[in-house]
PDB file of C-alpha atoms in Angstrom:
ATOM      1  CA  UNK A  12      52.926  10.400  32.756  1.00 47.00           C
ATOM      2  CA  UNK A  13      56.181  10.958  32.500  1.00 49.00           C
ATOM      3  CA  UNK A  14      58.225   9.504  34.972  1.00 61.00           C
ATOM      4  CA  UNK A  15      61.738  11.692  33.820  1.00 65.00           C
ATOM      5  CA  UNK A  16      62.166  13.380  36.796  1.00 79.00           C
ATOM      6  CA  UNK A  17      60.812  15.771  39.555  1.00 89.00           C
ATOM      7  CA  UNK A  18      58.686  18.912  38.619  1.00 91.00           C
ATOM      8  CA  UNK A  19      57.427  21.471  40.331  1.00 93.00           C
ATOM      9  CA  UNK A  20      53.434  22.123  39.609  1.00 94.00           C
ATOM     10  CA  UNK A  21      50.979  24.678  41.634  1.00 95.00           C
ATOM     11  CA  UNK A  22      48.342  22.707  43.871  1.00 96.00           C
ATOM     12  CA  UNK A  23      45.517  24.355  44.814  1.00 98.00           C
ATOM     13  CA  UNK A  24      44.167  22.786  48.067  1.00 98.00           C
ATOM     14  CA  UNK A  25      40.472  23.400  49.298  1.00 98.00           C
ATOM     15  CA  UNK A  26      38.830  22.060  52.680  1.00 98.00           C
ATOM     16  CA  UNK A  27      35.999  19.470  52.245  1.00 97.00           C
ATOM     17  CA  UNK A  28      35.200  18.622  56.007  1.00 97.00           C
ATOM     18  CA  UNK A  29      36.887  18.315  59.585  1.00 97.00           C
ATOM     19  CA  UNK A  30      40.642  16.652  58.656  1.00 97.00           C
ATOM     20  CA  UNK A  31      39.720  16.143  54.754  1.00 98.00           C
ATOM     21  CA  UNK A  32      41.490  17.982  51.621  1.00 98.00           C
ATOM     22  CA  UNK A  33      41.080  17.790  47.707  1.00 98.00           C
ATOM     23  CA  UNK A  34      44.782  18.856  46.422  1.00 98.00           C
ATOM     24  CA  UNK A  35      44.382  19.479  42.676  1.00 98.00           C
ATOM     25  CA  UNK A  36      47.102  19.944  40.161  1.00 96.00           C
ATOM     26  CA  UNK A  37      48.078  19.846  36.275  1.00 95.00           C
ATOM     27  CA  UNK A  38      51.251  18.716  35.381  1.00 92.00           C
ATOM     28  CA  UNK A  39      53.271  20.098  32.014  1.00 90.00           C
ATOM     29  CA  UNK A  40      52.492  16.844  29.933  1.00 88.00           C
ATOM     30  CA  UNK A  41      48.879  17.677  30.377  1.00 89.00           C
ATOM     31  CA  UNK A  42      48.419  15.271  33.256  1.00 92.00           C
ATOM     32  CA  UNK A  43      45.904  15.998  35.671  1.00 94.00           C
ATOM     33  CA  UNK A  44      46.306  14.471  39.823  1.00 95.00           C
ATOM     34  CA  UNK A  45      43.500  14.948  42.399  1.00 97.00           C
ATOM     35  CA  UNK A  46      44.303  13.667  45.752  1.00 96.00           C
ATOM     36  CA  UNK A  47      41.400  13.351  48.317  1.00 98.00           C
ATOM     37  CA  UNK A  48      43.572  13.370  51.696  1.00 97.00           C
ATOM     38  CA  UNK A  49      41.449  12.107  54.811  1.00 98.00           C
ATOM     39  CA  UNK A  50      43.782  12.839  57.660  1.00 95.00           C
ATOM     40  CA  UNK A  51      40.862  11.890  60.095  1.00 96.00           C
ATOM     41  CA  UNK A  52      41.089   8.416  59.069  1.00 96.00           C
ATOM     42  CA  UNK A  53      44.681   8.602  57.507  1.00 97.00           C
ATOM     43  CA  UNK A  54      43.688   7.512  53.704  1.00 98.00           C
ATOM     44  CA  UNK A  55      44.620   9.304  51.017  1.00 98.00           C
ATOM     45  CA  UNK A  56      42.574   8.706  47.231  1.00 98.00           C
ATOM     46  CA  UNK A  57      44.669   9.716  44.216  1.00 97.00           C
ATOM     47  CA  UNK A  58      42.686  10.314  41.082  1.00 97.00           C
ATOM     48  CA  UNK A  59      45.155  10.503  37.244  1.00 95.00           C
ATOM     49  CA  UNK A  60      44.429  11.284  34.279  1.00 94.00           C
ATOM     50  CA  UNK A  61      46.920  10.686  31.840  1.00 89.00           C
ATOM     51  CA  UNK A  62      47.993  13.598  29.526  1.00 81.00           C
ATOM     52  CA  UNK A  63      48.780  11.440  26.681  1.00 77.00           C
ATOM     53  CA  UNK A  64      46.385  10.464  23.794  1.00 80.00           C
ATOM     54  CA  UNK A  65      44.778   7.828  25.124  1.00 82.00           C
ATOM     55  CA  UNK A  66      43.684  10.050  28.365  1.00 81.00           C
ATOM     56  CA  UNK A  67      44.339   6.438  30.464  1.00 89.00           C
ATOM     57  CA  UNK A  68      42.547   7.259  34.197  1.00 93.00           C
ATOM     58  CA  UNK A  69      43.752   5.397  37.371  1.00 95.00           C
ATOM     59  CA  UNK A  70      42.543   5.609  40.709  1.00 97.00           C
ATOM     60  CA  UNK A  71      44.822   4.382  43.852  1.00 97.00           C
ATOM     61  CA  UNK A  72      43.933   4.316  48.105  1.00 98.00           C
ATOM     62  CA  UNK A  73      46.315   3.729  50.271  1.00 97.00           C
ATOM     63  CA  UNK A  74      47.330   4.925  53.965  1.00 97.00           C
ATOM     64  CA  UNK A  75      49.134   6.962  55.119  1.00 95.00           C
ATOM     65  CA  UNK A  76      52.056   6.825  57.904  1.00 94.00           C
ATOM     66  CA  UNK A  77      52.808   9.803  59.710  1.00 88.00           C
ATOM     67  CA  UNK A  78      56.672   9.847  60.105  1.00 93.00           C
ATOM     68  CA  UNK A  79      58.162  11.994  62.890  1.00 91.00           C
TER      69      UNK A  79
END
């Protein structure tokens, strides 16, 4: 990943039950993000695969704070 700058990318977001969203996107260096977003319970799962050669995959959890 490249960690240059900001970029804008097209998401595509599809329903998966009551409060819960996979947000899917490809970034131009190939990398690929899927976020599982559980707003019910407030955890979001984030799912990378790297674009570079070695095609490196990380997972991360973590909550999420709603800020008003």
């Amino acid at each position: 990943m490249d960690p240059a700058g900001p970029e804008t990318v097209t998401t595509e977001v599809t329903p998966v039950a009551p409060d819960v969203f996979m947000v899917t996107w490809k970034e131009s260096d190939k990398t690929t993000v899927v976020h599982i977003e559980d707003y019910g319970s407030m955890v979001f799962y984030t799912n990378i695969t790297d674009g570079g050669d070695n095609h490196d995959f990380m997972k991360f959890k973590g909550p999420v704070k709603l800020i008003k």
